[in-house]
mmCIF file of N, CA and C in Angstrom:
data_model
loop_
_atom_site.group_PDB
_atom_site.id
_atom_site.type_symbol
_atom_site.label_atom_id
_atom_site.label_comp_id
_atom_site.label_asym_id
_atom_site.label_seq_id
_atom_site.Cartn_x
_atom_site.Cartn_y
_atom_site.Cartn_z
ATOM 1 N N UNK A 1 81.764 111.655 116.247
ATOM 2 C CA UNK A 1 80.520 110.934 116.120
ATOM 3 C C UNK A 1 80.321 110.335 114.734
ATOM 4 N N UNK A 2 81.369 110.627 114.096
ATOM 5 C CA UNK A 2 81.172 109.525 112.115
ATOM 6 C C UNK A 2 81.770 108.239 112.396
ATOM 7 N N UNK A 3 81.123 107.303 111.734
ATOM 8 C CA UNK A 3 81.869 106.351 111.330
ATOM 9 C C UNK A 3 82.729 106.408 110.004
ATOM 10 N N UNK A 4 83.809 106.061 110.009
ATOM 11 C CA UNK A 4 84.907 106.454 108.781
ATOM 12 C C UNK A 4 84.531 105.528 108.010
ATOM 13 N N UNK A 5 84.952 105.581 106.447
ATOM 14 C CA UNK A 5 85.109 104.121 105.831
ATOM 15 C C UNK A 5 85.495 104.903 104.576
ATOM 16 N N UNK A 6 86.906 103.793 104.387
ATOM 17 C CA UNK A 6 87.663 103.969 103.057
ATOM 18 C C UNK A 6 87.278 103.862 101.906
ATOM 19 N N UNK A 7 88.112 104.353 100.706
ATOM 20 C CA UNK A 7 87.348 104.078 99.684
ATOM 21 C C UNK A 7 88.895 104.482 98.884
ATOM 22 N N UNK A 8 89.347 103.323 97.793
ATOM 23 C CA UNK A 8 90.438 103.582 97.102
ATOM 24 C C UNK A 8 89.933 104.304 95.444
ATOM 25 N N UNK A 9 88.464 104.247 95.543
ATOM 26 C CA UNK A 9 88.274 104.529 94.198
ATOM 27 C C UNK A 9 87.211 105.751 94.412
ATOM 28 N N UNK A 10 87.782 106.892 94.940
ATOM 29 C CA UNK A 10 87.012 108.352 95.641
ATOM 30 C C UNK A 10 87.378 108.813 94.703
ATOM 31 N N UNK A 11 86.719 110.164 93.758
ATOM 32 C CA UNK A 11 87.063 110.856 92.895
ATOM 33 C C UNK A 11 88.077 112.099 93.160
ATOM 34 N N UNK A 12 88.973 111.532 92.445
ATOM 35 C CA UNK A 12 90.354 112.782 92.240
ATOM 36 C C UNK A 12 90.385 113.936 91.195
ATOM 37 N N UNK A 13 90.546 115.105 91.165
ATOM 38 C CA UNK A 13 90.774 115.801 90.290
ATOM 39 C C UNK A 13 92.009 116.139 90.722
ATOM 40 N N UNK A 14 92.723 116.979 89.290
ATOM 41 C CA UNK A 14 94.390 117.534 89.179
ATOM 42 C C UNK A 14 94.245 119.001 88.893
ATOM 43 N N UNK A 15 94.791 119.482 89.140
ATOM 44 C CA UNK A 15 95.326 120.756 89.022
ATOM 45 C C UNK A 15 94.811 121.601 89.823
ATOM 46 N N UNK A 16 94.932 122.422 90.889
ATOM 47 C CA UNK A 16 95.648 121.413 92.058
ATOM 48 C C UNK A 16 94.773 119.977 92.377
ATOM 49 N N UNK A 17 95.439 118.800 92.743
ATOM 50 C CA UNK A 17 95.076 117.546 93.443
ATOM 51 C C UNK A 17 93.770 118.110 94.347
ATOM 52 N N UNK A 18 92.886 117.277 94.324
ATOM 53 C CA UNK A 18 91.884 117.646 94.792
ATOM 54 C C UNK A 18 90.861 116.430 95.345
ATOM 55 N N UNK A 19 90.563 116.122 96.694
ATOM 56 C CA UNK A 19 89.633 115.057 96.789
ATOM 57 C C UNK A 19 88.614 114.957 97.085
ATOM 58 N N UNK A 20 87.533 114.688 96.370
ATOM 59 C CA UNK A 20 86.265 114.677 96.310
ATOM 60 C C UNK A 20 85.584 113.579 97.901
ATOM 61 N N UNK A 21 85.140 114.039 98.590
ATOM 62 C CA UNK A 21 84.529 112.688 99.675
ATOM 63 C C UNK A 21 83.746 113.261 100.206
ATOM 64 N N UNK A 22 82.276 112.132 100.945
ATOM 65 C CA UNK A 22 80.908 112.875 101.100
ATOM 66 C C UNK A 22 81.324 112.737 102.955
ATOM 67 N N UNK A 23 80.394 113.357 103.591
ATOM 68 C CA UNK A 23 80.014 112.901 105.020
ATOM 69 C C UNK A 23 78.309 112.886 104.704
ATOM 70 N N UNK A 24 77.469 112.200 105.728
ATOM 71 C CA UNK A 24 76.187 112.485 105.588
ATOM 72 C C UNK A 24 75.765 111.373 106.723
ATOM 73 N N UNK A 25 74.583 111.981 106.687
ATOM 74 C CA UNK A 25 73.447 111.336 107.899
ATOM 75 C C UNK A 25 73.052 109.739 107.371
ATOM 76 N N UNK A 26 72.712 109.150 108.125
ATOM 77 C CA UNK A 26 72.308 107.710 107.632
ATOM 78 C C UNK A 26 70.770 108.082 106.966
ATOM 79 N N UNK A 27 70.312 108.610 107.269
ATOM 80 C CA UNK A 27 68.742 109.567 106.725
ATOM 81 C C UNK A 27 68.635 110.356 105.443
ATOM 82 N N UNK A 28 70.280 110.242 105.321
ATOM 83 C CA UNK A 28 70.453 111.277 103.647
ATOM 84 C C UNK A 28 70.086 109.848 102.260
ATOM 85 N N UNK A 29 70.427 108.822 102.235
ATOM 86 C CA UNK A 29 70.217 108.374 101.131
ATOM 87 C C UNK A 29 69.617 107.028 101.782
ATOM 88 N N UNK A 30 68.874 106.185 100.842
ATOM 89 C CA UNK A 30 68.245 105.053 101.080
ATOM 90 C C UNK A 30 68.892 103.684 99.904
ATOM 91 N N UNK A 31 68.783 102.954 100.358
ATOM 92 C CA UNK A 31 69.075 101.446 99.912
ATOM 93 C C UNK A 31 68.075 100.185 100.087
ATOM 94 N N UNK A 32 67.362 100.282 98.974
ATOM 95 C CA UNK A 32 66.249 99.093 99.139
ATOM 96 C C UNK A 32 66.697 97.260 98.435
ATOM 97 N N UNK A 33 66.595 96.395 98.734
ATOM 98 C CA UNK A 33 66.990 95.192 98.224
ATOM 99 C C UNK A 33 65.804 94.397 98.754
ATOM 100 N N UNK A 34 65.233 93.593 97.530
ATOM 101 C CA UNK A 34 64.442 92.323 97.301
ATOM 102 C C UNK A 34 65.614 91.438 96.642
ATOM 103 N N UNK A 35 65.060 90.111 97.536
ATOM 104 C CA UNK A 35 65.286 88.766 97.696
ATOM 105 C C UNK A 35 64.754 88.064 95.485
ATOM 106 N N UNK A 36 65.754 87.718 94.746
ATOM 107 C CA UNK A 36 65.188 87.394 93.608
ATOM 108 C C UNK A 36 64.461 86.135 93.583
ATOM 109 N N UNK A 37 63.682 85.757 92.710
ATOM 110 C CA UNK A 37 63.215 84.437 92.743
ATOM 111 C C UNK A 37 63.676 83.371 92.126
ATOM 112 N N UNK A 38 63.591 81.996 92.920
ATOM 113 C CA UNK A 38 64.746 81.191 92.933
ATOM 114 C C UNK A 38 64.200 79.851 91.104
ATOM 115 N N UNK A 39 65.288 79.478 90.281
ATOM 116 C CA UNK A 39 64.711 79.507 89.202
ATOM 117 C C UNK A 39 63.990 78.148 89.567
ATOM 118 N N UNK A 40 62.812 77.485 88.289
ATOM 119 C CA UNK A 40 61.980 76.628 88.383
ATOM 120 C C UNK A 40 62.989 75.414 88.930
ATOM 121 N N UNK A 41 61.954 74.630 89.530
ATOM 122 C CA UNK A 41 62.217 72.971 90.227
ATOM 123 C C UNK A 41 62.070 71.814 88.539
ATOM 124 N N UNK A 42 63.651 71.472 88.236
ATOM 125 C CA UNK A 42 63.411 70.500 86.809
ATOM 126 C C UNK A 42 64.465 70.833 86.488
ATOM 127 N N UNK A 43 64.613 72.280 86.252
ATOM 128 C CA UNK A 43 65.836 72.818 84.845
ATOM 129 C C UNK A 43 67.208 72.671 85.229
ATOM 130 N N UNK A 44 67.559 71.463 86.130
ATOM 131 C CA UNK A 44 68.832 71.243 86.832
ATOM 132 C C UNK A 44 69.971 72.475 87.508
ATOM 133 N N UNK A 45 68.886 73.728 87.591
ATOM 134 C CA UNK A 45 70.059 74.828 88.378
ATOM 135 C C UNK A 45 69.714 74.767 90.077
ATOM 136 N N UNK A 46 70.900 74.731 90.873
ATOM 137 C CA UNK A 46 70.904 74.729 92.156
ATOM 138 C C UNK A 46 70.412 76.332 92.867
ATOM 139 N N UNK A 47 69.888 76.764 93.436
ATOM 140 C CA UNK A 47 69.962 77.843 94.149
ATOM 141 C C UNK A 47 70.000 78.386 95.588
ATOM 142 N N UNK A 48 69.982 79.427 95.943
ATOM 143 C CA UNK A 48 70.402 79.421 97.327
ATOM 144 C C UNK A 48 70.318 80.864 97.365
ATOM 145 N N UNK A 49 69.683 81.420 98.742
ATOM 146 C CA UNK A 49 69.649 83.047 98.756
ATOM 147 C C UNK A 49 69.615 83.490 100.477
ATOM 148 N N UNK A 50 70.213 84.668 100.380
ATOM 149 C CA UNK A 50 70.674 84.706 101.947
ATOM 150 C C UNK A 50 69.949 86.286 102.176
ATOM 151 N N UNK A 51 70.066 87.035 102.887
ATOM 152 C CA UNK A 51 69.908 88.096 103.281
ATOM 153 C C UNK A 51 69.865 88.030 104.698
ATOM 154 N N UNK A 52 71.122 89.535 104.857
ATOM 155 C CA UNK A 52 71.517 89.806 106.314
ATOM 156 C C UNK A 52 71.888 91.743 106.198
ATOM 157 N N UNK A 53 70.532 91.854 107.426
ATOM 158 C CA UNK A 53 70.597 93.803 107.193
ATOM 159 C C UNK A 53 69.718 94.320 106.391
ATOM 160 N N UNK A 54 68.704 92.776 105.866
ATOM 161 C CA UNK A 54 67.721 94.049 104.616
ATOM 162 C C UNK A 54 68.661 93.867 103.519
ATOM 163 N N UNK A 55 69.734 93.591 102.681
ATOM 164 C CA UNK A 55 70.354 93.190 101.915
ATOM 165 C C UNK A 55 70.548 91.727 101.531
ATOM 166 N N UNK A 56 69.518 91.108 100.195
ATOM 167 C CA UNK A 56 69.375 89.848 99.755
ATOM 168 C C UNK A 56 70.512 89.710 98.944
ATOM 169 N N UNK A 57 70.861 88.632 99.269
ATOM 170 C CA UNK A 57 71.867 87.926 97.233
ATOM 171 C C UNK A 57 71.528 86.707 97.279
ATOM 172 N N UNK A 58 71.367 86.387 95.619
ATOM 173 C CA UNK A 58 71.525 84.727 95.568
ATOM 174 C C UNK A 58 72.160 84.130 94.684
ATOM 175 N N UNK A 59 72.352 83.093 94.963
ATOM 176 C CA UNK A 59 73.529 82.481 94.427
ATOM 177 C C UNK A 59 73.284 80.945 93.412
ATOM 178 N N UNK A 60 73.274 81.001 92.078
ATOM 179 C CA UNK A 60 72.585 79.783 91.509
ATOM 180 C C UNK A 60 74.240 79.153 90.488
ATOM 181 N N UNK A 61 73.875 77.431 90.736
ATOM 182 C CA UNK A 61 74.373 76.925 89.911
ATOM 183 C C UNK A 61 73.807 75.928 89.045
ATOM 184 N N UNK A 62 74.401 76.499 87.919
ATOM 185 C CA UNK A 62 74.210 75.700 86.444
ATOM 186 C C UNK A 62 74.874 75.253 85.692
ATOM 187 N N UNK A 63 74.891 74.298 84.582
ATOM 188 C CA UNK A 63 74.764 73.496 83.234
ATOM 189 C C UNK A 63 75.000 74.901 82.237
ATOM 190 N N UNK A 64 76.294 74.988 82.091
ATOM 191 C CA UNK A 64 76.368 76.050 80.807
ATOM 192 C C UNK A 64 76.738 75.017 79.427
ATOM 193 N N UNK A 65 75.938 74.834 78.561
ATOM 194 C CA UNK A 65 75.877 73.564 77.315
ATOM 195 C C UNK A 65 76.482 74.628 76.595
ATOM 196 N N UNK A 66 77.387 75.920 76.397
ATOM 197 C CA UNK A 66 77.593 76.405 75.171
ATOM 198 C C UNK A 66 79.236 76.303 75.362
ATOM 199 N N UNK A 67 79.592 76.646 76.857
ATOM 200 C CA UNK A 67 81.178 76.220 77.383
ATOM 201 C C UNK A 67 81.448 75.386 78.338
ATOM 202 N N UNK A 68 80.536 74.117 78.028
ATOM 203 C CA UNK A 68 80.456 72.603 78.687
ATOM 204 C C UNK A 68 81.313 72.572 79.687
ATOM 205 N N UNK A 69 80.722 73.508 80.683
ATOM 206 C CA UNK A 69 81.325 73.801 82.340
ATOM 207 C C UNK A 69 80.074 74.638 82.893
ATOM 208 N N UNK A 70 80.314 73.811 84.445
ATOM 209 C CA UNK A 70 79.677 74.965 85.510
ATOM 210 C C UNK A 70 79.653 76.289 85.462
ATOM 211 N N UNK A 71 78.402 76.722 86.044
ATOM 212 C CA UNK A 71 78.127 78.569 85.619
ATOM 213 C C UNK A 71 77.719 78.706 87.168
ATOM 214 N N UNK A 72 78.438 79.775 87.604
ATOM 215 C CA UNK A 72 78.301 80.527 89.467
ATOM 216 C C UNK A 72 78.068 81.416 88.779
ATOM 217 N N UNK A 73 76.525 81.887 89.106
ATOM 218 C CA UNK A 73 75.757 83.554 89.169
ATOM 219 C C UNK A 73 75.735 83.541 90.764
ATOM 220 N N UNK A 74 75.793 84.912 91.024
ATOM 221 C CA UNK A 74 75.570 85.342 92.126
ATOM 222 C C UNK A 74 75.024 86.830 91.698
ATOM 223 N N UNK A 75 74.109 87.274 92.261
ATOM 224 C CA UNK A 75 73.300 88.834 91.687
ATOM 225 C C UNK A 75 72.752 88.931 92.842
ATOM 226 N N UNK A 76 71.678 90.041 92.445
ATOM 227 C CA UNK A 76 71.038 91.061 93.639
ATOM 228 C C UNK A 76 70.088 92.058 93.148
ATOM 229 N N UNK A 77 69.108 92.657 93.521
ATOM 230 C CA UNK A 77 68.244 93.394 92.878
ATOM 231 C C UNK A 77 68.366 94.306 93.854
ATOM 232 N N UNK A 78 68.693 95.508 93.803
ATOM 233 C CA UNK A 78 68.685 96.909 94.789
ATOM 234 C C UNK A 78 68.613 97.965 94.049
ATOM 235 N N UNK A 79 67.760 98.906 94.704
ATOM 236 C CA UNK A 79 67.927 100.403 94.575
ATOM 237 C C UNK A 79 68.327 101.399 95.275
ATOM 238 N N UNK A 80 68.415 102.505 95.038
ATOM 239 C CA UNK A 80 69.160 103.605 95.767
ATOM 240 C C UNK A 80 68.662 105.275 95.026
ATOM 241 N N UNK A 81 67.638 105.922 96.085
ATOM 242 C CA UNK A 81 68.043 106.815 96.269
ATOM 243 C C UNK A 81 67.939 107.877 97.493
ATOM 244 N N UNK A 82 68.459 109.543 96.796
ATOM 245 C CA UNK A 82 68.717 110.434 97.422
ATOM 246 C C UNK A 82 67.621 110.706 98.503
ATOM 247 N N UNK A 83 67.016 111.117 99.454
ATOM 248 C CA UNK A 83 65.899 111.127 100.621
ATOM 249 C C UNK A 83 66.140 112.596 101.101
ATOM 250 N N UNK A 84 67.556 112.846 101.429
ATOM 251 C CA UNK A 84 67.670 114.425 102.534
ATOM 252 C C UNK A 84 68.793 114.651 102.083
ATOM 253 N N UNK A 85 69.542 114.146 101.117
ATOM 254 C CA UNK A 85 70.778 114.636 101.114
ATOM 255 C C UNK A 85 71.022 116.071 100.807
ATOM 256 N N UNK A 86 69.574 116.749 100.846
ATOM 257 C CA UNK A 86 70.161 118.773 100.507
ATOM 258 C C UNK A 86 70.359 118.678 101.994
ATOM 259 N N UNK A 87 69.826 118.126 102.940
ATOM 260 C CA UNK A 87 70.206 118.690 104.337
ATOM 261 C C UNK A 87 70.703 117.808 105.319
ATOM 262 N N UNK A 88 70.795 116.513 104.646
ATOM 263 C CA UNK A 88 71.728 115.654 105.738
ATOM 264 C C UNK A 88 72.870 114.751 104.727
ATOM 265 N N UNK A 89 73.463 115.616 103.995
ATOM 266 C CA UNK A 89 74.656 115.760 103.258
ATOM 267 C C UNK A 89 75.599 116.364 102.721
ATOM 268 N N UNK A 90 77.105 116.324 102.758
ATOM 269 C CA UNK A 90 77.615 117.701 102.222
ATOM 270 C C UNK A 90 78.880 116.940 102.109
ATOM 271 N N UNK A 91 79.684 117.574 100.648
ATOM 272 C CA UNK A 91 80.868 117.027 100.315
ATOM 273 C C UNK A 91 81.981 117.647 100.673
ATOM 274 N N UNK A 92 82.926 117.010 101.307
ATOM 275 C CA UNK A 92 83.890 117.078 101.962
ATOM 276 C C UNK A 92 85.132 117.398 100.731
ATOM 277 N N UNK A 93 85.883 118.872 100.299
ATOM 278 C CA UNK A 93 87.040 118.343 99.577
ATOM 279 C C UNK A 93 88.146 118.917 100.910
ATOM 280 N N UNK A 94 89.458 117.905 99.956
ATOM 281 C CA UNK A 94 90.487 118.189 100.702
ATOM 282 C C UNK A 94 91.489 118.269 99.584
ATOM 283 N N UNK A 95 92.915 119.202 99.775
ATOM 284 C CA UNK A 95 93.847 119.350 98.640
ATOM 285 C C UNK A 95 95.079 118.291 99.434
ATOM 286 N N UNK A 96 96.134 118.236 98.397
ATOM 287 C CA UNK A 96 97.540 117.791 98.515
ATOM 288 C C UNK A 96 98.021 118.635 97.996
ATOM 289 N N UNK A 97 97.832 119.860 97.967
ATOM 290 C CA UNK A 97 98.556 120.820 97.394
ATOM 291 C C UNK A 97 99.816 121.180 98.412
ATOM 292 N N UNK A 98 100.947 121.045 97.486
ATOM 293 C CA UNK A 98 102.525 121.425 98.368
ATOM 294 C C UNK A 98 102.512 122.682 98.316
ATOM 295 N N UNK A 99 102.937 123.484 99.515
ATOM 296 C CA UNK A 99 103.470 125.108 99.583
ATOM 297 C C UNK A 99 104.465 125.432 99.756
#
């Protein structure tokens, strides 16, 4: 009943090899994201903002006059936290230890 999902940058410890990885409830942690505001109408930057899932990004282009080239921002405003994770979370280790 989990959905899996990889992760190449999971925390490792040595001696013995050791891998750190969570399981948890969708109810254990929260993720909030607002939509940013798009810059003034004049100052020649383009913008554009999407959100899909409750997760906003936007995406502006500009006039960089200091390295007389185009500037791609793309950002996001989100937070995150813990909700139940004493009881709808728990970390999973596993070894590579050879015997």
């Amino acid at each position: 009943g989990f959905d899996i999902f990889m992760d190449q940058q999971v925390i490792q410890t040595l001696s013995p090899t050791t891998i750190h990885n969570i399981a948890f409830h969708r109810d254990a942690f929260a993720l909030v994201s607002r939509l940013l505001p798009m810059p003034p109408a004049g100052t020649g930057a383009v913008a554009s903002a999407v959100s899909e899932d409750g997760v906003g990004m936007r995406a502006i282009r500009s006039w960089n006059a200091t390295f007389l080239g185009l500037q791609f921002t793309v950002d996001m405003l989100y937070g995150v936290k813990s909700i139940r994770a004493a009881t709808h979370a728990v970390e999973v280790q596993s070894s590579d230890a050879v015997a």
